[in-house]
């Protein structure tokens, strides 16, 4: 079995998202919405804004496991209009825990109540994004905590 951590190597020397002490700006609105790939980039910008400055978009083969990663987080971007299902929450929690990172799920649509409850129990941060308005909201207790205190990189 392939070790997950080999797929998600980050380097603070890379300088991705580092602002040299300058305050980070939130992502800009996308007046026409976003495609699936653009949604991943938007959510990467949100992670950097929230403090995970080493966040990168996953490339193959890591892209088969998650959409974004940093030294402390694995993130998935669900750009569908439908509701997030509990299976997605459980899968994200399992994979992130196996690698010692926290799971984040960015959703465009809704979240089934059972998925939100499971996310609260498993510590999965669910974050609802709106590309047109460039807004972000917590949809689980861990998601609300992320918005209140940000994401750590160390």
Backbone as JSON, one array per atom type, in Angstrom:
{
  "sequence": "XXXXXXXXXXXXXXXXXXXXXXXXXXXXXXXXXXXXXXXXXXXXXXXXXXXXXXXXXXXXXXXXXXXXXXXXXXXXXXXXXXXXXXXXXXXXXXXXXXXXXXXXXXXXXXXXXXXXXXXXXXXXXXXXXXXXXXXXXXXXXXXXXXXXXXXXXX",
  "N": [[0.84, -1.19, 0.0], [0.53, 2.21, -0.79], [2.07, 4.81, 0.9], [0.37, 7.49, 2.28], [1.54, 9.91, 3.08], [3.79, 10.25, 1.44], [2.73, 11.17, -0.9], [1.9, 13.71, -0.37], [3.87, 15.81, 0.06], [5.17, 18.74, 1.38], [6.79, 21.93, 1.3], [8.17, 24.37, 3.25], [10.08, 26.03, 2.32], [9.42, 26.63, -0.23], [7.78, 28.85, -0.48], [5.14, 29.22, -1.16], [2.28, 31.09, -1.15], [3.26, 32.67, 0.9], [3.48, 35.75, 2.52], [5.26, 37.53, 3.53], [4.81, 38.97, 5.94], [2.86, 40.72, 5.2], [-0.58, 41.44, 5.25], [-2.87, 38.92, 4.33], [-5.07, 38.75, 1.54], [-8.57, 38.11, 1.1], [-10.02, 35.67, -1.18], [-10.89, 36.82, -4.47], [-14.13, 37.79, -5.75], [-15.85, 35.62, -8.03], [-17.49, 36.45, -10.63], [-18.86, 34.95, -12.56], [-19.13, 32.47, -11.56], [-17.63, 29.19, -10.98], [-15.71, 26.59, -12.55], [-15.08, 23.07, -12.03], [-12.27, 22.74, -11.73], [-11.54, 25.41, -11.32], [-12.87, 25.84, -8.94], [-11.35, 24.33, -7.16], [-8.99, 25.85, -7.18], [-10.01, 28.26, -6.11], [-10.72, 27.41, -3.52], [-8.21, 26.67, -2.6], [-7.1, 29.22, -2.42], [-8.72, 30.19, -0.35], [-7.86, 28.55, 1.76], [-5.19, 29.41, 2.04], [-5.65, 32.1, 2.69], [-6.87, 31.69, 5.17], [-4.73, 30.85, 6.63], [-3.17, 28.55, 6.11], [-0.62, 28.62, 4.55], [1.01, 27.07, 2.99], [-0.46, 25.59, 1.22], [-1.25, 23.53, -1.53], [-2.48, 22.58, -4.77], [-3.45, 19.29, -5.41], [-1.72, 16.97, -7.47], [-1.67, 14.33, -9.95], [-0.33, 11.3, -8.6], [-1.72, 11.97, -6.31], [-4.06, 13.44, -6.59], [-6.1, 11.67, -6.89], [-6.79, 11.08, -4.37], [-7.26, 13.4, -2.8], [-8.09, 16.93, -3.12], [-6.68, 19.22, -2.37], [-3.8, 20.02, -0.4], [-1.84, 20.58, 2.56], [0.77, 21.11, 4.98], [-0.57, 20.46, 7.3], [-3.21, 19.84, 6.66], [-5.69, 18.06, 4.76], [-7.72, 18.47, 1.96], [-10.92, 18.46, 0.38], [-12.84, 19.29, -2.47], [-16.06, 19.88, -3.22], [-17.86, 20.56, -5.83], [-20.43, 20.26, -6.66], [-24.02, 20.73, -7.04], [-25.64, 19.32, -5.36], [-26.35, 17.72, -2.13], [-23.92, 17.2, 0.44], [-22.86, 14.0, 1.34], [-22.88, 11.58, 4.01], [-21.01, 9.53, 3.66], [-18.89, 10.71, 2.27], [-17.85, 12.38, 4.2], [-16.99, 10.55, 6.16], [-15.04, 9.14, 4.67], [-13.17, 11.19, 4.14], [-12.38, 11.86, 6.75], [-11.19, 9.45, 7.58], [-9.02, 9.12, 5.76], [-7.53, 11.5, 6.2], [-6.92, 11.23, 8.94], [-5.32, 8.96, 8.86], [-3.04, 9.99, 7.86], [-2.3, 11.84, 9.68], [-3.33, 14.41, 9.54], [-5.71, 17.17, 9.43], [-9.04, 17.0, 8.24], [-10.66, 18.82, 5.68], [-13.58, 19.87, 4.08], [-14.76, 21.45, 1.33], [-17.75, 22.8, 0.2], [-20.15, 23.43, -2.33], [-22.82, 23.08, -2.54], [-25.48, 21.89, -0.46], [-25.53, 20.36, 2.85], [-26.18, 17.26, 4.11], [-28.08, 16.65, 7.06], [-27.24, 14.41, 8.63], [-24.66, 14.08, 7.69], [-23.46, 16.45, 8.54], [-23.66, 16.1, 11.31], [-22.04, 13.84, 11.65], [-19.61, 14.89, 10.78], [-19.14, 16.72, 12.83], [-18.67, 14.96, 14.96], [-16.43, 13.52, 14.03], [-14.56, 15.5, 13.63], [-14.3, 16.89, 11.23], [-13.91, 19.63, 9.2], [-16.37, 21.34, 7.61], [-16.86, 23.51, 5.02], [-18.72, 25.94, 3.47], [-18.76, 27.4, 0.34], [-19.21, 30.32, -1.67], [-18.78, 31.22, -4.8], [-19.4, 33.43, -6.48], [-19.98, 35.58, -4.76], [-17.74, 35.49, -3.2], [-17.7, 34.38, -0.57], [-17.51, 32.58, 2.54], [-18.55, 30.01, 4.7], [-19.04, 28.28, 7.79], [-20.1, 24.91, 8.05], [-20.14, 22.91, 9.81], [-19.33, 22.14, 13.24], [-16.46, 22.02, 13.55], [-15.84, 23.41, 11.17], [-16.88, 25.97, 11.68], [-15.15, 26.64, 13.75], [-12.72, 26.79, 12.37], [-13.18, 29.06, 10.8], [-13.34, 30.94, 12.82], [-10.83, 30.87, 14.11], [-8.86, 30.34, 12.23], [-6.45, 28.57, 10.11], [-3.74, 26.59, 11.05], [-0.21, 26.38, 10.34], [1.97, 25.2, 11.46]],
  "CA": [[0.0, 0.0, 0.0], [1.27, 3.45, -0.91], [1.92, 5.69, 2.06], [-0.27, 8.75, 1.92], [2.42, 11.06, 3.32], [4.69, 10.44, 0.3], [2.03, 11.9, -1.95], [1.57, 15.05, 0.07], [5.03, 16.47, 0.63], [5.16, 20.19, 1.24], [8.05, 22.55, 1.7], [8.01, 25.77, 3.63], [11.05, 26.8, 1.55], [8.83, 26.92, -1.53], [7.26, 30.2, -0.45], [3.79, 29.27, -1.69], [1.34, 31.83, -0.32], [3.87, 33.48, 1.94], [3.23, 37.16, 2.22], [6.3, 38.36, 4.1], [4.27, 39.84, 6.96], [1.76, 41.51, 4.65], [-1.86, 40.79, 5.49], [-3.41, 38.2, 3.17], [-6.38, 39.19, 1.04], [-9.48, 37.0, 0.79], [-10.19, 35.47, -2.62], [-11.75, 37.76, -5.19], [-15.36, 37.19, -6.28], [-15.87, 35.07, -9.39], [-18.85, 36.85, -11.02], [-19.52, 33.98, -13.43], [-19.05, 31.15, -10.94], [-16.38, 28.47, -11.2], [-15.73, 25.2, -12.99], [-14.53, 22.18, -11.0], [-10.86, 23.09, -11.52], [-11.51, 26.76, -10.75], [-13.31, 25.71, -7.55], [-10.18, 23.88, -6.4], [-8.12, 27.02, -7.02], [-10.67, 29.17, -5.18], [-10.61, 26.85, -2.17], [-6.8, 26.81, -2.24], [-6.94, 30.61, -1.99], [-9.35, 30.31, 0.97], [-6.97, 27.93, 2.76], [-4.07, 30.32, 2.24], [-6.19, 33.26, 3.43], [-7.14, 31.27, 6.55], [-3.46, 30.65, 7.33], [-2.41, 27.4, 5.62], [0.06, 29.27, 3.43], [1.73, 26.08, 2.18], [-1.46, 24.79, 0.51], [-1.08, 23.34, -2.97], [-3.44, 21.7, -5.42], [-2.89, 17.95, -5.62], [-1.51, 16.49, -8.84], [-1.65, 12.86, -9.97], [-1.44, 10.43, -8.21], [-2.39, 12.46, -5.11], [-5.38, 13.99, -6.94], [-7.08, 10.6, -6.74], [-7.11, 10.97, -2.95], [-7.79, 14.67, -2.3], [-7.93, 18.02, -4.08], [-5.72, 20.18, -1.85], [-3.13, 19.59, 0.82], [-0.8, 21.4, 3.17], [1.48, 20.33, 5.98], [-1.48, 20.05, 8.39], [-4.59, 19.62, 6.21], [-6.09, 17.48, 3.48], [-9.0, 19.1, 1.64], [-11.69, 18.01, -0.77], [-13.72, 20.34, -2.99], [-17.27, 19.32, -3.83], [-18.44, 21.66, -6.59], [-21.77, 19.88, -7.14], [-25.15, 21.44, -6.45], [-26.33, 18.45, -4.42], [-25.96, 17.73, -0.73], [-22.81, 16.36, 0.87], [-23.31, 12.77, 1.97], [-22.1, 11.13, 5.16], [-19.88, 8.7, 3.22], [-17.77, 11.6, 1.92], [-17.3, 12.86, 5.47], [-16.27, 9.43, 6.77], [-13.85, 8.87, 3.86], [-12.22, 12.27, 4.36], [-11.86, 11.73, 8.11], [-10.33, 8.27, 7.62], [-7.79, 9.38, 5.02], [-6.76, 12.54, 6.88], [-6.41, 10.67, 10.19], [-4.25, 8.0, 8.56], [-1.86, 10.78, 7.52], [-2.03, 12.78, 10.76], [-3.76, 15.77, 9.19], [-7.13, 17.45, 9.63], [-9.83, 17.0, 7.01], [-11.5, 19.96, 5.33], [-14.39, 19.64, 2.88], [-15.4, 22.66, 0.8], [-18.95, 22.42, -0.54], [-20.91, 24.47, -3.03], [-24.23, 22.79, -2.27], [-25.88, 21.73, 0.93], [-24.95, 19.29, 3.66], [-27.21, 16.47, 4.78], [-27.93, 16.75, 8.53], [-26.45, 13.3, 9.15], [-23.26, 14.35, 7.33], [-23.0, 17.51, 9.44], [-23.51, 15.5, 12.64], [-20.86, 12.96, 11.59], [-18.45, 15.78, 10.71], [-18.92, 17.24, 14.18], [-18.1, 13.87, 15.76], [-15.13, 13.12, 13.5], [-13.67, 16.65, 13.55], [-14.13, 17.31, 9.84], [-14.38, 21.0, 8.95], [-17.12, 21.53, 6.37], [-16.91, 24.93, 4.69], [-19.55, 26.25, 2.3], [-18.23, 28.56, -0.38], [-20.0, 30.92, -2.74], [-17.77, 31.82, -5.67], [-19.83, 34.72, -7.03], [-19.86, 36.6, -3.7], [-16.49, 35.27, -2.46], [-18.01, 34.2, 0.84], [-17.21, 31.27, 3.1], [-19.29, 29.82, 5.95], [-18.88, 26.97, 8.42], [-21.3, 24.05, 8.01], [-19.97, 21.94, 10.89], [-18.66, 22.82, 14.35], [-15.06, 22.28, 13.2], [-15.81, 24.44, 10.14], [-17.05, 27.25, 12.37], [-13.92, 26.9, 14.49], [-11.72, 27.21, 11.38], [-13.45, 30.45, 10.43], [-13.08, 31.79, 13.98], [-9.43, 30.92, 14.53], [-7.96, 30.16, 11.11], [-5.73, 27.31, 9.93], [-2.34, 26.68, 11.46], [0.72, 25.71, 9.44], [3.02, 24.52, 12.22]],
  "C": [[0.88, 1.25, 0.0], [1.02, 4.33, 0.3], [1.38, 7.04, 1.61], [0.71, 9.91, 2.05], [3.41, 11.29, 2.18], [4.03, 11.24, -0.81], [1.85, 13.36, -1.63], [2.75, 15.74, 0.72], [4.92, 17.96, 0.35], [6.51, 20.72, 1.69], [7.8, 24.0, 2.05], [9.02, 26.65, 2.89], [10.48, 27.26, 0.21], [8.26, 28.33, -1.59], [5.84, 30.33, -0.98], [2.89, 30.01, -0.7], [1.96, 32.68, 0.76], [3.78, 34.94, 1.54], [4.25, 38.09, 2.87], [5.77, 39.36, 5.11], [3.13, 40.72, 6.47], [0.46, 40.74, 4.87], [-2.39, 40.16, 4.2], [-4.79, 38.74, 2.82], [-7.28, 37.98, 0.83], [-9.6, 36.84, -0.73], [-11.15, 36.49, -3.23], [-13.03, 37.04, -5.65], [-15.15, 36.67, -7.7], [-17.26, 35.31, -9.94], [-19.59, 35.84, -11.89], [-19.48, 32.57, -12.85], [-17.73, 30.49, -11.29], [-16.65, 27.07, -11.74], [-15.15, 24.35, -11.85], [-13.07, 22.54, -10.7], [-10.71, 24.48, -10.9], [-11.96, 26.73, -9.29], [-12.16, 25.25, -6.66], [-9.24, 25.05, -6.16], [-8.72, 28.02, -6.03], [-10.51, 28.67, -3.74], [-9.16, 26.84, -1.68], [-6.53, 28.23, -1.73], [-7.57, 30.83, -0.62], [-8.45, 29.7, 2.04], [-5.78, 28.82, 3.06], [-4.52, 31.53, 3.05], [-6.4, 32.92, 4.91], [-5.87, 30.9, 7.31], [-2.64, 29.46, 6.89], [-1.67, 27.83, 4.36], [0.82, 28.3, 2.54], [0.78, 25.19, 1.37], [-1.18, 24.74, -0.99], [-2.21, 22.45, -3.49], [-2.75, 20.36, -5.69], [-2.78, 17.66, -7.11], [-1.51, 14.98, -8.79], [-0.34, 12.37, -9.37], [-2.22, 10.92, -6.99], [-3.81, 12.95, -5.4], [-6.48, 12.94, -6.84], [-7.54, 10.48, -5.29], [-7.72, 12.24, -2.37], [-7.55, 15.74, -3.36], [-6.83, 19.01, -3.67], [-5.02, 19.58, -0.65], [-2.13, 20.63, 1.27], [-0.13, 20.53, 4.22], [0.57, 19.81, 7.08], [-2.88, 19.64, 7.93], [-4.66, 18.87, 4.89], [-7.48, 18.04, 3.2], [-9.6, 18.53, 0.37], [-12.62, 19.14, -1.17], [-14.86, 19.65, -3.72], [-18.0, 20.47, -4.52], [-19.82, 21.33, -7.16], [-22.85, 20.72, -6.45], [-25.85, 20.61, -5.38], [-25.8, 18.57, -3.0], [-24.8, 16.79, -0.45], [-23.35, 15.18, 1.66], [-22.37, 12.36, 3.1], [-20.9, 10.28, 4.75], [-18.66, 9.56, 2.86], [-17.08, 12.11, 3.18], [-16.46, 11.75, 6.11], [-14.98, 9.12, 6.0], [-12.77, 9.93, 4.1], [-11.58, 12.15, 5.75], [-10.87, 10.57, 8.2], [-8.99, 8.54, 6.94], [-6.92, 10.42, 5.74], [-6.15, 12.0, 8.18], [-5.26, 9.71, 9.95], [-2.95, 8.71, 8.24], [-1.52, 11.81, 8.59], [-2.39, 14.22, 10.45], [-5.24, 15.94, 9.48], [-7.82, 17.5, 8.27], [-10.66, 18.27, 6.89], [-12.3, 19.56, 4.09], [-15.06, 20.97, 2.52], [-16.58, 22.22, -0.05], [-19.58, 23.65, -1.17], [-22.39, 24.32, -2.7], [-24.51, 22.69, -0.77], [-25.14, 20.59, 1.62], [-26.1, 18.56, 4.33], [-27.01, 16.55, 6.29], [-27.08, 15.62, 9.12], [-24.98, 13.48, 8.83], [-22.69, 15.43, 8.24], [-22.77, 16.95, 10.84], [-22.26, 14.62, 12.7], [-19.58, 13.79, 11.53], [-18.12, 16.36, 12.08], [-18.23, 16.2, 15.05], [-16.67, 13.55, 15.33], [-14.12, 14.28, 13.39], [-13.38, 17.13, 12.15], [-14.72, 18.72, 9.67], [-15.08, 21.05, 7.6], [-17.29, 23.03, 6.18], [-17.69, 25.13, 3.41], [-18.99, 27.5, 1.64], [-19.22, 29.03, -1.44], [-19.04, 31.72, -3.6], [-18.14, 33.22, -6.14], [-19.64, 35.84, -6.01], [-18.53, 36.54, -2.95], [-16.75, 35.22, -0.96], [-17.73, 32.76, 1.25], [-17.94, 31.17, 4.43], [-19.03, 28.42, 6.48], [-20.19, 26.2, 8.38], [-21.17, 22.87, 8.96], [-19.3, 22.7, 12.03], [-17.17, 23.05, 14.06], [-14.9, 23.35, 12.1], [-15.97, 25.83, 10.73], [-15.8, 27.64, 13.14], [-12.8, 27.37, 13.56], [-11.93, 28.67, 11.01], [-13.14, 31.4, 11.59], [-11.6, 31.95, 14.28], [-8.42, 30.71, 13.41], [-7.35, 28.77, 11.07], [-4.28, 27.52, 10.31], [-1.46, 25.96, 10.44], [1.81, 24.97, 10.19], [2.41, 23.68, 13.31]]
}
